[in-house]
GROMACS .gro file of C-alpha atoms in nm:
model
  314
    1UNK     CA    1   0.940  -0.263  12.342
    2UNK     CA    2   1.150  -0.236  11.999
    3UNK     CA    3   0.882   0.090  11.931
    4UNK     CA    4   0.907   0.239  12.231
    5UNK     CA    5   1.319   0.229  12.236
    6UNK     CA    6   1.278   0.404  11.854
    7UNK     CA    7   1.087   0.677  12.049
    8UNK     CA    8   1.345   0.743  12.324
    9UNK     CA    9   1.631   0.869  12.108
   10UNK     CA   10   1.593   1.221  12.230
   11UNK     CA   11   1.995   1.282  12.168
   12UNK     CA   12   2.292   1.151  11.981
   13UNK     CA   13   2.659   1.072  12.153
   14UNK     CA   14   2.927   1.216  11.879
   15UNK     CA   15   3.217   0.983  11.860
   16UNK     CA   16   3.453   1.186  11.726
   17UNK     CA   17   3.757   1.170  11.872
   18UNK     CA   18   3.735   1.044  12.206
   19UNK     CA   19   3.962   0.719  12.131
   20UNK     CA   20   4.213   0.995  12.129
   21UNK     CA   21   4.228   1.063  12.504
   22UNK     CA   22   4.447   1.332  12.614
   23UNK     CA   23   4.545   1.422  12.231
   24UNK     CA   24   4.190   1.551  12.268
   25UNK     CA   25   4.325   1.875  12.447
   26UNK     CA   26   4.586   1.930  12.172
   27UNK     CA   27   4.328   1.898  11.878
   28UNK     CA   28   4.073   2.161  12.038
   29UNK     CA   29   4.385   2.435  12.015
   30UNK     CA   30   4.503   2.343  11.702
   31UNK     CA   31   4.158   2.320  11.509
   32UNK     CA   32   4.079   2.667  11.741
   33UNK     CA   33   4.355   2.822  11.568
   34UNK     CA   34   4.269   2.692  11.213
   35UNK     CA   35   3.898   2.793  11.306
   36UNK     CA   36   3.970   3.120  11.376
   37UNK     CA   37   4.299   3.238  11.096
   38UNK     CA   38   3.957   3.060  10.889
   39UNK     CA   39   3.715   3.354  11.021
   40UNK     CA   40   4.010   3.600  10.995
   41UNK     CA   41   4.063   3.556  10.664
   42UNK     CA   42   3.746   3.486  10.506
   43UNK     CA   43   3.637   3.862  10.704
   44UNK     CA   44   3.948   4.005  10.519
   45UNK     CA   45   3.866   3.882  10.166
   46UNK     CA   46   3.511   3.940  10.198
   47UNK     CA   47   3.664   4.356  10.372
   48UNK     CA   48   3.900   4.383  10.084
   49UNK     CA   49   3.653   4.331   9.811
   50UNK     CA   50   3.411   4.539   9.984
   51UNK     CA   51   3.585   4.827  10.050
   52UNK     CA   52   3.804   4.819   9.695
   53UNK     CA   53   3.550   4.917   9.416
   54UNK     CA   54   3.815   4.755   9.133
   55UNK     CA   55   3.716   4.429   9.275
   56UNK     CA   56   3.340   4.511   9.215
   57UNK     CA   57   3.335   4.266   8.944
   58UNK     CA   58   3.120   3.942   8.894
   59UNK     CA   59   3.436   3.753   8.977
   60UNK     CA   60   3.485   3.830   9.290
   61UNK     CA   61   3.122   3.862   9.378
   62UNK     CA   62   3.103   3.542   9.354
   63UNK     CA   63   3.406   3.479   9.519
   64UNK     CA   64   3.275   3.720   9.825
   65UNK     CA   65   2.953   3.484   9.847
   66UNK     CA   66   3.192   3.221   9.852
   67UNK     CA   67   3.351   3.339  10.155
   68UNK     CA   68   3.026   3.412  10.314
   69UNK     CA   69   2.951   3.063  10.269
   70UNK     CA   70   3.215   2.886  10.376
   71UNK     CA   71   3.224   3.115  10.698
   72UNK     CA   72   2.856   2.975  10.783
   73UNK     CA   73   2.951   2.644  10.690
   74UNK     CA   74   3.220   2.606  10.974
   75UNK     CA   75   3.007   2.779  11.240
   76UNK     CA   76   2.800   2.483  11.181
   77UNK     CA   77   3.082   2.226  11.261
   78UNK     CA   78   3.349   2.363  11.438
   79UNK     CA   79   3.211   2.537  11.707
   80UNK     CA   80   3.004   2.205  11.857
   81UNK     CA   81   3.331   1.974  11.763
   82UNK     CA   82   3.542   2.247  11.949
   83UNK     CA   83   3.334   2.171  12.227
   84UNK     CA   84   3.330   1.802  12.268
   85UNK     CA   85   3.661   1.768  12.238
   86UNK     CA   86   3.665   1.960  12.579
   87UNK     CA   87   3.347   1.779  12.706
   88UNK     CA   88   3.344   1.444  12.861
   89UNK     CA   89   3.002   1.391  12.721
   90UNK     CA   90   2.968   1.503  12.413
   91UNK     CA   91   2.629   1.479  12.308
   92UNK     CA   92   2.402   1.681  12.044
   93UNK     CA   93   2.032   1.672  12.105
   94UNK     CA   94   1.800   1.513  11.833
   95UNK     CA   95   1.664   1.839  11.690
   96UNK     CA   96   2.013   1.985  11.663
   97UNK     CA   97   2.140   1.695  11.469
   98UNK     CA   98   1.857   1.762  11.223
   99UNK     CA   99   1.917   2.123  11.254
  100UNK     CA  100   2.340   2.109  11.199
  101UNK     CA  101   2.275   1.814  10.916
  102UNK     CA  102   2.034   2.093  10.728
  103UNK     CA  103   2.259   2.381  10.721
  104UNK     CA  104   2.583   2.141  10.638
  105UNK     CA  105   2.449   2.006  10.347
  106UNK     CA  106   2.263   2.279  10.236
  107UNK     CA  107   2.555   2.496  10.272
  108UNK     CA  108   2.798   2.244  10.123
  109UNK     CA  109   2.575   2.195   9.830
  110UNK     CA  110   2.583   2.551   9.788
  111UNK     CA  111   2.911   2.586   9.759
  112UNK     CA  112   2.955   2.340   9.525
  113UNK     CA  113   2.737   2.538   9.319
  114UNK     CA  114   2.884   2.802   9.359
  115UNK     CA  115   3.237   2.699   9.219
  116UNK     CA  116   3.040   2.555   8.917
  117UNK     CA  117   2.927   2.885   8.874
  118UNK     CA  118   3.285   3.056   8.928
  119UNK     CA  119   3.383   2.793   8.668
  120UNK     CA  120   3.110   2.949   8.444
  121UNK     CA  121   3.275   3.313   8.488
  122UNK     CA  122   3.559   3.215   8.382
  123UNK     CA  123   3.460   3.016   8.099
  124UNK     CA  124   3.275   3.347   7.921
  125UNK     CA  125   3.545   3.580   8.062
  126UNK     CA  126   3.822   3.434   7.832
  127UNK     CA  127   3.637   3.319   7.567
  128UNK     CA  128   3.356   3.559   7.506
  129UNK     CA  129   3.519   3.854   7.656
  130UNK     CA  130   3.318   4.142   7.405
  131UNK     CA  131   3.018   3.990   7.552
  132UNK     CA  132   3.121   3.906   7.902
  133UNK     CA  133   2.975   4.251   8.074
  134UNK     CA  134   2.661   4.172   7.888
  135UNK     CA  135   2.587   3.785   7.951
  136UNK     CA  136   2.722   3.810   8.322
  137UNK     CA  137   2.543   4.129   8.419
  138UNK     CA  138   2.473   4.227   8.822
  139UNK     CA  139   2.086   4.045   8.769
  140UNK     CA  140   2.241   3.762   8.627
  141UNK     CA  141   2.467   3.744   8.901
  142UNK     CA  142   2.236   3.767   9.147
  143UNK     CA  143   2.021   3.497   8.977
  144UNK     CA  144   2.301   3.281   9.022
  145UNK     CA  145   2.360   3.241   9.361
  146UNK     CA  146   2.033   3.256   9.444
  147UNK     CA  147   1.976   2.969   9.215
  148UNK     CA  148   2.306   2.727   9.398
  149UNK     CA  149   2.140   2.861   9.706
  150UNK     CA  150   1.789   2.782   9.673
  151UNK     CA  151   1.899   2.428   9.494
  152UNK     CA  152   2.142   2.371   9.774
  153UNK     CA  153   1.911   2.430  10.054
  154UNK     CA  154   1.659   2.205   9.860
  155UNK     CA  155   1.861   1.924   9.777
  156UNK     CA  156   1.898   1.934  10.219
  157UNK     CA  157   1.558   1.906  10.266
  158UNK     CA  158   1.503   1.592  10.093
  159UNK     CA  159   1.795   1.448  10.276
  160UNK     CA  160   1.739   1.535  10.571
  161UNK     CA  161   1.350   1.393  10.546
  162UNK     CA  162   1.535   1.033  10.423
  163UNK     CA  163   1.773   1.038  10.685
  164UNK     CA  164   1.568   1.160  10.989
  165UNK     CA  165   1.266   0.965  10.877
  166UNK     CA  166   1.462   0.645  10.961
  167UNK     CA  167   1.356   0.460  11.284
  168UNK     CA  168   1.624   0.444  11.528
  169UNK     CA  169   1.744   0.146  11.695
  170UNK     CA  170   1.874   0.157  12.106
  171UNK     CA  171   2.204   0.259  11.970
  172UNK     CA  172   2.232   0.690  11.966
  173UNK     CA  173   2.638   0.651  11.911
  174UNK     CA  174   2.733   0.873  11.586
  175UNK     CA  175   3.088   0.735  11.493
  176UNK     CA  176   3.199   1.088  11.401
  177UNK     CA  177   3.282   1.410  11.513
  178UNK     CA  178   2.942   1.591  11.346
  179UNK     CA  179   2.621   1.469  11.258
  180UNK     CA  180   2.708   1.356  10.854
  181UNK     CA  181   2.473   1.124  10.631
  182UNK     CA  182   2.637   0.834  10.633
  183UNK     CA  183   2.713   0.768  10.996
  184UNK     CA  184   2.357   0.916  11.130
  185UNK     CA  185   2.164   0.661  10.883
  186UNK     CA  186   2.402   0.314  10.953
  187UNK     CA  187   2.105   0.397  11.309
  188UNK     CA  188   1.869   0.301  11.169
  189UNK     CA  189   1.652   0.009  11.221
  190UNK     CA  190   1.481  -0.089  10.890
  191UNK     CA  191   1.627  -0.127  10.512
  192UNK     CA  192   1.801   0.193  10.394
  193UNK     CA  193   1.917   0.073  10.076
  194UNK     CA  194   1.644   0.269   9.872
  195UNK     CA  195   1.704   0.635  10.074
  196UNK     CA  196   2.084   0.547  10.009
  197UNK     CA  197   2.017   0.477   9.658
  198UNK     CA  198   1.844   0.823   9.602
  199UNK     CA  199   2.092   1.003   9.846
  200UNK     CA  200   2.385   0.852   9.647
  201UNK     CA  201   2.185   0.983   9.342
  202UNK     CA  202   2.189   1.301   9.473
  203UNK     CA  203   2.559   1.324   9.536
  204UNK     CA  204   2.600   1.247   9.150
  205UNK     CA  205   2.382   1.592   9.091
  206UNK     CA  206   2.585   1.805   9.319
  207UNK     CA  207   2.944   1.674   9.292
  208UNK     CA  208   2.960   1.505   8.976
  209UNK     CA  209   2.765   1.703   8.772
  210UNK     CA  210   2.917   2.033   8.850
  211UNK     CA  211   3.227   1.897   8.797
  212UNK     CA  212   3.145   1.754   8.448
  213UNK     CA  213   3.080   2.131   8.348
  214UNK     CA  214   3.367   2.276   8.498
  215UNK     CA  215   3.605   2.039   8.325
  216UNK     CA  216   3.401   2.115   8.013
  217UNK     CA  217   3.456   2.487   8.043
  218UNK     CA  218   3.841   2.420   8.122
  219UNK     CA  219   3.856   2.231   7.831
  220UNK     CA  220   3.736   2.571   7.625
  221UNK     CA  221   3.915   2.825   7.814
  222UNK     CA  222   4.237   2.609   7.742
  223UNK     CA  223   4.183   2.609   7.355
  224UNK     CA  224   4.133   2.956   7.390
  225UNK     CA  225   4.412   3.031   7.563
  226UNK     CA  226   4.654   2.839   7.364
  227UNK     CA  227   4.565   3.077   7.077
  228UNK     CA  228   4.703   3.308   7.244
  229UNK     CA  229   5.017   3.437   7.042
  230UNK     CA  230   5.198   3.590   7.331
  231UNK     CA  231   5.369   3.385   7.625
  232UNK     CA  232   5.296   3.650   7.842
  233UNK     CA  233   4.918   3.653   7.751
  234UNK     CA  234   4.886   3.313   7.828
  235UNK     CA  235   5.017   3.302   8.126
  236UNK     CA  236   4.843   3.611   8.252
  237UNK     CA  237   4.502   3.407   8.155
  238UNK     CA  238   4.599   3.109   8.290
  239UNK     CA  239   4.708   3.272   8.610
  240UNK     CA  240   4.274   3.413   8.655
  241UNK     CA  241   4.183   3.042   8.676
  242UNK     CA  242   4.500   2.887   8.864
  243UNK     CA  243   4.312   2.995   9.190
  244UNK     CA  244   3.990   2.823   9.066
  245UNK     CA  245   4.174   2.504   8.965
  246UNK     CA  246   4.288   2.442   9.279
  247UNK     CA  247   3.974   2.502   9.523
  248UNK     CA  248   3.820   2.279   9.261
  249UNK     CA  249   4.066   2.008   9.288
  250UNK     CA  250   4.063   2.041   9.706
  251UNK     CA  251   3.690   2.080   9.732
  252UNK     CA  252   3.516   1.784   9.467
  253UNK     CA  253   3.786   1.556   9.576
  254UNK     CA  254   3.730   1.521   9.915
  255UNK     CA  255   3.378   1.537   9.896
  256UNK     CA  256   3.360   1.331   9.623
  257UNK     CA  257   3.607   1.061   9.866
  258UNK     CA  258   3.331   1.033  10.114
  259UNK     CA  259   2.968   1.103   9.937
  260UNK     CA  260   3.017   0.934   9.590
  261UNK     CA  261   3.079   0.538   9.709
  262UNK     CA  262   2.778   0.335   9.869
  263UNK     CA  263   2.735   0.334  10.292
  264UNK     CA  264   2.882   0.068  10.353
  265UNK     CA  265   3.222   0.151  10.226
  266UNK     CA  266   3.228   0.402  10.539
  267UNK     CA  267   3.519   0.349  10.732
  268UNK     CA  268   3.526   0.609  11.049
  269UNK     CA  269   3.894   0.632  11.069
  270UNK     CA  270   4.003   0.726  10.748
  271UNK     CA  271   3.677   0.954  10.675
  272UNK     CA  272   3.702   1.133  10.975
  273UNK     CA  273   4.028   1.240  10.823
  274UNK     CA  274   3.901   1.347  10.506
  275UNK     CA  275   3.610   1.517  10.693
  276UNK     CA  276   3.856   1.704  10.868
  277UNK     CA  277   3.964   1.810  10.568
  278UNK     CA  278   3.645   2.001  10.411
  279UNK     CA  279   3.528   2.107  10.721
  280UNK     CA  280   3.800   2.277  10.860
  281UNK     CA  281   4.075   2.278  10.614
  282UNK     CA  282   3.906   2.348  10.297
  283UNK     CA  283   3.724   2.665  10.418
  284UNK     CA  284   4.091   2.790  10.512
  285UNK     CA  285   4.202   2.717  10.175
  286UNK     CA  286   4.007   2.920   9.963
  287UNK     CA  287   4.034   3.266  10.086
  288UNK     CA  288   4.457   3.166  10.142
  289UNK     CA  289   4.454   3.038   9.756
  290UNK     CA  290   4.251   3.332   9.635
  291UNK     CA  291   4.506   3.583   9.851
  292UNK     CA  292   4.848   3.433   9.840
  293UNK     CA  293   4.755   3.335   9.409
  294UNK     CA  294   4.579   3.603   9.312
  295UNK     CA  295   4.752   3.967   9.223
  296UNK     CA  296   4.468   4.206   9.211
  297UNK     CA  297   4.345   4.068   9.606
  298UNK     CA  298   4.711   4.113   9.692
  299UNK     CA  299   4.741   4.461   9.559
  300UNK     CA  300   4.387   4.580   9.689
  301UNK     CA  301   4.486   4.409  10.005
  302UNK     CA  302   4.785   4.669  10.053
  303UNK     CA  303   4.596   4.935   9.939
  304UNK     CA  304   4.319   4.885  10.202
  305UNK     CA  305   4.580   4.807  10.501
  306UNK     CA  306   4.779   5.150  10.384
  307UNK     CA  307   4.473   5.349  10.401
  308UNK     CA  308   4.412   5.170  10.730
  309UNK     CA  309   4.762   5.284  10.873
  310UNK     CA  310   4.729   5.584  10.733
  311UNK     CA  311   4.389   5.699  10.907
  312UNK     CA  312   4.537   5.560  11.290
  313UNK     CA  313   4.876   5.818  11.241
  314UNK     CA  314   4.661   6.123  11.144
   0.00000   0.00000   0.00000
């Protein structure tokens, strides 16, 4: 009987936030309008740096990939949570729980990546700058990102193959708003102390490892800006990487809150939060940080609305 209630899971209940009750109604317009000033504004950076050829650097390449990125990585969450929130059953069927935990990790572990690799830019662009044009060429750009994305997408499969590979008990209640790791595997039937053991491993390789490098390249780029004779200079260089600092900062530390600490730490209250936070916060963030903190967006972002304006009044 045990075997054949394993076999019936055909679909998951998502949690989320139905403890909420009528607060329900409020969240779905206020993550709707976060959702879409998110799609808004990643379009616009990824426009701006299209269309303006002095952004056709390996900068914001990378920073247009980025964008890409995070854009895919909400239409894997928001749209479904949007839903439930509206549904009084909100359920996700077994293959799309395998298919929405794929692309969110795979996408989340390419961005993750992908800042590392930002980091890197930045790193050679103040302190090898005769060489940068050279070492960070278009090839080796493209390299690059397909590298974080063939890594990320990887590092998802073997996940997803511990997670999913777990027999499932009667229970099909997901205490969370999307199918994540953590709350999909506390199904499970048997021991899972070995898949979270390697799991947990591989959180260490894509949030803590990354990071290490960053911080090693800040280290660099701030000796090398320091020897900078001019206050002006300095700030000016600082001012590239502020931007990069602070999606950094946002971005490890809340997944590093929720991935880098054992299962059964998970508390569903307080990590729905967070979740909330690089899900549908975080991917708002960047392109706003990148805009509002960066000079050369903000001017090419004029530049492209005037020329905008100026084609609808002739």
């Amino acid at each position: 009987m045990k075997r054949q209630n394993q076999s019936m899971i055909t679909e998951f209940i998502l949690i989320g936030f139905s403890n909420l009750g009528d607060l329900q109604i409020l969240l779905f317009f206020i993550f709707l309008l976060v959702y879409l000033t998110t799609l808004t504004a990643n379009a616009t950076i990824m426009t701006v740096i299209h269309l303006d050829r002095a952004l056709h650097t390996p900068m914001y390449f990378f920073l247009f990939v980025l964008s890409c990125s995070e854009t895919c990585y909400t239409l894997v969450i928001v749209p479904k949570m949007l839903t439930n929130l509206l549904s009084t059953a909100p359920t996700i069927s077994l293959s799309g729980c395998v298919a929405q935990l794929y692309f969110f990790v795979g996408l989340a572990c390419t961005n993750c990546f992908l800042i590392a690799v930002m980091g890197y830019d930045r790193y050679v662009a103040i302190c090898n700058p005769l060489n940068y044009t050279l070492i960070v060429s278009r090839a080796t750009c493209t390299q690059l990102v397909l590298a974080s994305s063939f890594c990320g997408f990887l590092i998802s499969v073997v996940v997803n193959v511990l997670v999913f590979s777990v027999p499932f008990c009667s229970s099909n209640r997901i205490n969370h708003f999307f199918c994540d790791i953590s709350p999909v595997i506390k199904l499970g039937c048997t021991d899972t102390n070995l898949k979270e053991m390697v799991i947990f491993f591989l959180s260490i390789l894509v949030l803590l490892v990354p990071l290490v490098l960053i911080f090693i390249s800040y280290v660099f780029i701030v000796s090398t800006i320091l020897k900078i004779s001019s206050v002006e200079g300095q700030r000016k260089t600082f001012a590239t990487c502020a931007s990069h600092l602070t999606v950094v900062i946002v971005h490890y530390g809340c997944a590093s809150f929720i991935y880098l600490r054992p299962t059964s730490l998970y508390s569903s209250d307080k990590d729905r939060l967070v979740a909330v936070t690089y899900t549908v916060i975080t991917p708002l963030l960047n392109p706003l940080v990148y805009t509002l903190r960066n000079k050369e967006v903000k001017t090419a972002l004029k530049k492209v609305l005037s020329r905008y304006l100026l084609s609808k009044t002739v």
